[in-house]
């Protein structure tokens, strides 16, 4: 049987149910990736993430070649032509069945329904699977049979219902004597990609082997101190595996399995670092479930309906200062400069800058959400939307609106010595830790570092008032 595996955000061999099932059932497999510059732009995918995607496609092509499976790239104008493209390819190559792993988000779900319909009309079978989360999205429900909108009970249920069989991801891709229908075309494919980011890509080596190496290194050297170190951005105490999870270079099941193995398969006892790290992976699952169960999230709407009434401000200069890391608040600026230098930002700082943006600046969270997607290498719609809505108190299980991080306190608490600030704001590298978190005027002048764009106390009260008015 000739089959086609449509790769999307699952660019790996291990724990890839679509590929595994095709492998078992086929004599000839065509692996296909549909590339659309227009669609990537529509979804605000960043230049660095596209760069990383292309590098990972090259790596996937090599891995598939070792199994006698060619990777074919199809050029697309956007989701709307995917059905026609796949149908045409399938007919031309006498494909019987098309396999894929599901993606979440309204546009993706609509696309997949259309693609299935077109293929079925041509008598081509469609088989789809779930690989993005441990439980099929939407299956974990509250006692009232509703989807969860609060993390802690979601996690409790997630653990209660857990069975080790879920992590049965072992599969031996022994070389099968597939006939190779077509040669890969990646070498001659025109990605029409122009690099506009400034990140040194040695930071983000592509490929499944690298993702596994990172996981192994983190579990061996860092996870036991994760609970203690995860909030201090200079310590590099987290895994930095998010870009690999976002494109599916590694699966969440693989991450959970390897972490559990180290913890005698315990979720709530043993190493606090390991249980805390698994919690974070469950947060990722929580937001994917929110995206699946509440389509309004895909439509740019806030989770809390009352928050539609908030009167957001807009000030071009403040917005530009925030983007450029020139707000005059060192921890905010260092974080934003980490984003432009590395395409990635530490989690604690994502919360700090998002809260500063939506509360102190009182700017619409959707602007910040889009800017993050346009700049992150790990841009993931569900987690990014969840993080922005949490920070702006418009989301599920969000921070209460009156809980507003003070960036200077956050800085003294989590970057005590000011080393993170010094790393990303060289202008401030000679300042003592006693002044670096909020340099006095003369130091700012001397270091050529900007004045604060706003008054923290006043802006805090302004935000609380705006939320109060919207609520009433
Ligand atoms: C405003 C904001 C925007 C965010 N945008 C994204 C995004 O676009 N893509 C993204 O993957 N994460 C996002 N996050 C979540 C989190 O910041 C990153 O997942 C984390 O910093 C990635 O670094 P790491 O791999 O070292 O994480 P680790 O601490 O090692 O955690 C392991 C994995 O758990 C998951 N995870 C960790 N924290 C969270 C969280 N709070 N929510 C959901 N999943 C989590 C990630 O997949 C992460 O790779 C955002 C958070 C906020 C507050």
Tab-separated table of N, CA, C and O in Angstrom, residues 212-277:
chain	number	residue	atom	x	y	z
A	212	UNK	N	16.909	15.442	22.093
A	212	UNK	CA	17.088	14.373	23.091
A	212	UNK	C	18.312	14.660	23.957
A	212	UNK	O	18.314	14.401	25.150
A	213	UNK	N	19.361	15.192	23.330
A	213	UNK	CA	20.567	15.514	24.084
A	213	UNK	C	20.272	16.584	25.138
A	213	UNK	O	20.692	16.498	26.281
A	214	UNK	N	19.486	17.588	24.752
A	214	UNK	CA	19.113	18.652	25.700
A	214	UNK	C	18.325	18.088	26.871
A	214	UNK	O	18.543	18.442	28.018
A	215	UNK	N	17.389	17.223	26.535
A	215	UNK	CA	16.552	16.637	27.584
A	215	UNK	C	17.437	15.848	28.554
A	215	UNK	O	17.343	16.006	29.775
A	216	UNK	N	18.313	15.037	27.974
A	216	UNK	CA	19.186	14.201	28.794
A	216	UNK	C	20.087	15.061	29.684
A	216	UNK	O	20.220	14.820	30.882
A	217	UNK	N	20.656	16.090	29.090
A	217	UNK	CA	21.557	16.973	29.822
A	217	UNK	C	20.809	17.674	30.960
A	217	UNK	O	21.298	17.759	32.090
A	218	UNK	N	19.603	18.143	30.662
A	218	UNK	CA	18.810	18.835	31.692
A	218	UNK	C	18.476	17.875	32.830
A	218	UNK	O	18.617	18.209	34.012
A	219	UNK	N	18.057	16.650	32.463
A	219	UNK	CA	17.650	15.697	33.509
A	219	UNK	C	18.858	15.233	34.324
A	219	UNK	O	18.751	14.964	35.518
A	220	UNK	N	20.000	15.190	33.689
A	220	UNK	CA	21.189	14.736	34.397
A	220	UNK	C	21.760	15.835	35.305
A	220	UNK	O	22.132	15.590	36.441
A	221	UNK	N	21.770	17.049	34.792
A	221	UNK	CA	22.516	18.099	35.500
A	221	UNK	C	21.690	19.178	36.177
A	221	UNK	O	22.205	19.902	37.014
A	222	UNK	N	20.430	19.347	35.780
A	222	UNK	CA	19.723	20.529	36.279
A	222	UNK	C	18.400	20.253	36.980
A	222	UNK	O	17.957	21.060	37.793
A	223	UNK	N	17.748	19.160	36.605
A	223	UNK	CA	16.351	19.037	37.047
A	223	UNK	C	16.213	18.994	38.569
A	223	UNK	O	15.243	19.508	39.117
A	224	UNK	N	17.191	18.396	39.258
A	224	UNK	CA	17.030	18.278	40.716
A	224	UNK	C	17.046	19.637	41.410
A	224	UNK	O	16.491	19.774	42.498
A	225	UNK	N	17.651	20.629	40.759
A	225	UNK	CA	17.639	21.984	41.331
A	225	UNK	C	16.628	22.900	40.655
A	225	UNK	O	16.633	24.109	40.867
A	226	UNK	N	15.783	22.299	39.816
A	226	UNK	CA	14.849	23.112	39.017
A	226	UNK	C	13.965	23.994	39.895
A	226	UNK	O	13.799	25.191	39.634
A	227	UNK	N	13.438	23.393	40.952
A	227	UNK	CA	12.519	24.131	41.811
A	227	UNK	C	13.209	25.365	42.395
A	227	UNK	O	12.615	26.430	42.492
A	228	UNK	N	14.462	25.201	42.765
A	228	UNK	CA	15.233	26.272	43.403
A	228	UNK	C	15.713	27.312	42.367
A	228	UNK	O	15.690	28.500	42.646
A	229	UNK	N	16.105	26.848	41.190
A	229	UNK	CA	16.792	27.743	40.240
A	229	UNK	C	15.915	28.296	39.121
A	229	UNK	O	16.340	29.185	38.387
A	230	UNK	N	14.711	27.771	38.979
A	230	UNK	CA	13.928	28.088	37.791
A	230	UNK	C	13.511	29.545	37.674
A	230	UNK	O	13.165	30.004	36.583
A	231	UNK	N	13.538	30.280	38.764
A	231	UNK	CA	13.088	31.671	38.705
A	231	UNK	C	14.214	32.678	38.581
A	231	UNK	O	13.958	33.866	38.464
A	232	UNK	N	15.450	32.195	38.643
A	232	UNK	CA	16.587	33.116	38.559
A	232	UNK	C	17.148	33.069	37.136
A	232	UNK	O	17.799	32.096	36.742
A	233	UNK	N	16.899	34.111	36.352
A	233	UNK	CA	17.194	33.996	34.908
A	233	UNK	C	18.675	33.814	34.571
A	233	UNK	O	18.986	33.260	33.532
A	234	UNK	N	19.578	34.237	35.452
A	234	UNK	CA	21.004	34.109	35.087
A	234	UNK	C	21.489	32.667	35.257
A	234	UNK	O	22.492	32.260	34.678
A	235	UNK	N	20.754	31.865	36.028
A	235	UNK	CA	21.241	30.518	36.348
A	235	UNK	C	21.036	29.482	35.253
A	235	UNK	O	21.561	28.381	35.322
A	236	UNK	N	20.243	29.825	34.243
A	236	UNK	CA	19.962	28.841	33.178
A	236	UNK	C	19.465	27.542	33.797
A	236	UNK	O	19.936	26.452	33.451
A	237	UNK	N	18.521	27.670	34.730
A	237	UNK	CA	18.054	26.486	35.458
A	237	UNK	C	16.907	25.755	34.792
A	237	UNK	O	16.389	24.785	35.354
A	238	UNK	N	16.484	26.198	33.606
A	238	UNK	CA	15.376	25.515	32.921
A	238	UNK	C	15.923	24.746	31.714
A	238	UNK	O	17.106	24.866	31.380
A	239	UNK	N	15.055	24.006	31.054
A	239	UNK	CA	15.539	23.070	30.025
A	239	UNK	C	15.811	23.703	28.658
A	239	UNK	O	16.530	23.143	27.849
A	240	UNK	N	15.180	24.843	28.395
A	240	UNK	CA	15.219	25.456	27.058
A	240	UNK	C	14.812	24.450	25.975
A	240	UNK	O	15.370	24.430	24.862
A	241	UNK	N	13.830	23.645	26.305
A	241	UNK	CA	13.388	22.642	25.320
A	241	UNK	C	12.163	23.143	24.542
A	241	UNK	O	11.719	22.509	23.580
A	242	UNK	N	11.645	24.319	24.925
A	242	UNK	CA	10.397	24.808	24.324
A	242	UNK	C	10.424	24.935	22.793
A	242	UNK	O	9.433	24.584	22.144
A	243	UNK	N	11.521	25.398	22.156
A	243	UNK	CA	11.476	25.489	20.694
A	243	UNK	C	11.306	24.107	20.048
A	243	UNK	O	10.700	23.980	18.982
A	244	UNK	N	11.830	23.088	20.711
A	244	UNK	CA	11.773	21.718	20.180
A	244	UNK	C	10.368	21.139	20.375
A	244	UNK	O	9.860	20.417	19.526
A	245	UNK	N	9.737	21.504	21.500
A	245	UNK	CA	8.351	21.063	21.710
A	245	UNK	C	7.412	21.786	20.745
A	245	UNK	O	6.468	21.204	20.221
A	246	UNK	N	7.698	23.065	20.499
A	246	UNK	CA	6.794	23.849	19.646
A	246	UNK	C	6.723	23.274	18.228
A	246	UNK	O	5.645	23.240	17.629
A	247	UNK	N	7.849	22.810	17.691
A	247	UNK	CA	7.825	22.238	16.330
A	247	UNK	C	7.692	20.721	16.351
A	247	UNK	O	7.710	20.083	15.302
A	248	UNK	N	7.593	20.164	17.544
A	248	UNK	CA	7.442	18.708	17.632
A	248	UNK	C	8.711	17.957	17.294
A	248	UNK	O	8.657	16.831	16.785
A	249	UNK	N	9.866	18.547	17.590
A	249	UNK	CA	11.137	17.842	17.349
A	249	UNK	C	11.290	16.764	18.427
A	249	UNK	O	12.010	15.784	18.271
A	250	UNK	N	10.622	17.015	19.559
A	250	UNK	CA	10.551	16.017	20.629
A	250	UNK	C	9.109	16.021	21.122
A	250	UNK	O	8.412	17.036	20.985
A	251	UNK	N	8.661	14.894	21.680
A	251	UNK	CA	7.253	14.855	22.107
A	251	UNK	C	7.152	15.093	23.612
A	251	UNK	O	8.076	14.782	24.363
A	252	UNK	N	5.994	15.615	24.060
A	252	UNK	CA	5.820	15.807	25.504
A	252	UNK	C	5.864	14.477	26.252
A	252	UNK	O	6.379	14.408	27.372
A	253	UNK	N	5.373	13.412	25.600
A	253	UNK	CA	5.397	12.096	26.276
A	253	UNK	C	6.827	11.656	26.556
A	253	UNK	O	7.127	11.096	27.600
A	254	UNK	N	7.704	11.915	25.600
A	254	UNK	CA	9.110	11.542	25.785
A	254	UNK	C	9.685	12.304	26.986
A	254	UNK	O	10.399	11.735	27.819
A	255	UNK	N	9.350	13.596	27.078
A	255	UNK	CA	9.871	14.413	28.194
A	255	UNK	C	9.351	13.863	29.519
A	255	UNK	O	10.120	13.692	30.476
A	256	UNK	N	8.063	13.558	29.572
A	256	UNK	CA	7.476	13.081	30.836
A	256	UNK	C	8.050	11.708	31.188
A	256	UNK	O	8.417	11.448	32.331
A	257	UNK	N	8.144	10.850	30.186
A	257	UNK	CA	8.645	9.491	30.432
A	257	UNK	C	10.050	9.524	31.019
A	257	UNK	O	10.326	8.876	32.042
A	258	UNK	N	10.941	10.279	30.401
A	258	UNK	CA	12.334	10.301	30.870
A	258	UNK	C	12.423	10.915	32.267
A	258	UNK	O	13.219	10.473	33.091
A	259	UNK	N	11.593	11.923	32.542
A	259	UNK	CA	11.609	12.547	33.871
A	259	UNK	C	11.058	11.568	34.913
A	259	UNK	O	11.625	11.410	36.003
A	260	UNK	N	9.982	10.870	34.555
A	260	UNK	CA	9.382	9.916	35.505
A	260	UNK	C	10.328	8.768	35.839
A	260	UNK	O	10.395	8.309	36.978
A	261	UNK	N	11.054	8.320	34.815
A	261	UNK	CA	11.998	7.208	35.035
A	261	UNK	C	12.967	7.571	36.159
A	261	UNK	O	13.358	6.731	36.957
A	262	UNK	N	13.362	8.839	36.184
A	262	UNK	CA	14.332	9.293	37.193
A	262	UNK	C	13.698	9.442	38.561
A	262	UNK	O	14.376	9.673	39.535
A	263	UNK	N	12.368	9.425	38.600
A	263	UNK	CA	11.668	9.701	39.856
A	263	UNK	C	10.829	8.493	40.293
A	263	UNK	O	9.768	8.675	40.901
A	264	UNK	N	11.305	7.295	39.999
A	264	UNK	CA	10.568	6.069	40.345
A	264	UNK	C	9.099	6.125	39.932
A	264	UNK	O	8.228	5.631	40.627
A	265	UNK	N	8.837	6.775	38.848
A	265	UNK	CA	7.486	6.879	38.288
A	265	UNK	C	6.497	7.537	39.253
A	265	UNK	O	5.323	7.221	39.261
A	266	UNK	N	6.997	8.454	40.064
A	266	UNK	CA	6.143	9.174	41.021
A	266	UNK	C	5.864	10.580	40.509
A	266	UNK	O	6.767	11.259	40.043
A	267	UNK	N	4.596	11.019	40.655
A	267	UNK	CA	4.245	12.381	40.255
A	267	UNK	C	4.324	13.365	41.415
A	267	UNK	O	4.509	14.541	41.223
A	268	UNK	N	4.058	12.851	42.629
A	268	UNK	CA	3.925	13.830	43.709
A	268	UNK	C	4.895	13.602	44.865
A	268	UNK	O	4.785	14.267	45.888
A	269	UNK	N	5.812	12.664	44.707
A	269	UNK	CA	6.843	12.540	45.744
A	269	UNK	C	8.188	12.360	45.040
A	269	UNK	O	8.249	12.369	43.814
A	270	UNK	N	9.241	12.222	45.830
A	270	UNK	CA	10.558	12.082	45.224
A	270	UNK	C	11.192	13.439	45.001
A	270	UNK	O	11.068	14.336	45.835
A	271	UNK	N	11.823	13.621	43.842
A	271	UNK	CA	12.533	14.881	43.572
A	271	UNK	C	11.540	16.017	43.321
A	271	UNK	O	10.704	15.945	42.406
A	272	UNK	N	11.655	17.093	44.140
A	272	UNK	CA	10.733	18.236	43.945
A	272	UNK	C	11.002	18.882	42.591
A	272	UNK	O	10.099	19.385	41.938
A	273	UNK	N	12.260	18.857	42.185
A	273	UNK	CA	12.609	19.445	40.889
A	273	UNK	C	11.878	18.725	39.760
A	273	UNK	O	11.301	19.358	38.874
A	274	UNK	N	11.885	17.396	39.817
A	274	UNK	CA	11.254	16.628	38.726
A	274	UNK	C	9.740	16.844	38.729
A	274	UNK	O	9.133	17.097	37.680
A	275	UNK	N	9.121	16.788	39.913
A	275	UNK	CA	7.658	16.936	39.935
A	275	UNK	C	7.267	18.340	39.477
A	275	UNK	O	6.290	18.524	38.761
A	276	UNK	N	8.073	19.322	39.849
A	276	UNK	CA	7.778	20.703	39.434
A	276	UNK	C	7.912	20.825	37.911
A	276	UNK	O	7.117	21.489	37.245
A	277	UNK	N	8.935	20.190	37.365
A	277	UNK	CA	9.148	20.287	35.910
A	277	UNK	C	7.990	19.621	35.151
A	277	UNK	O	7.494	20.160	34.163
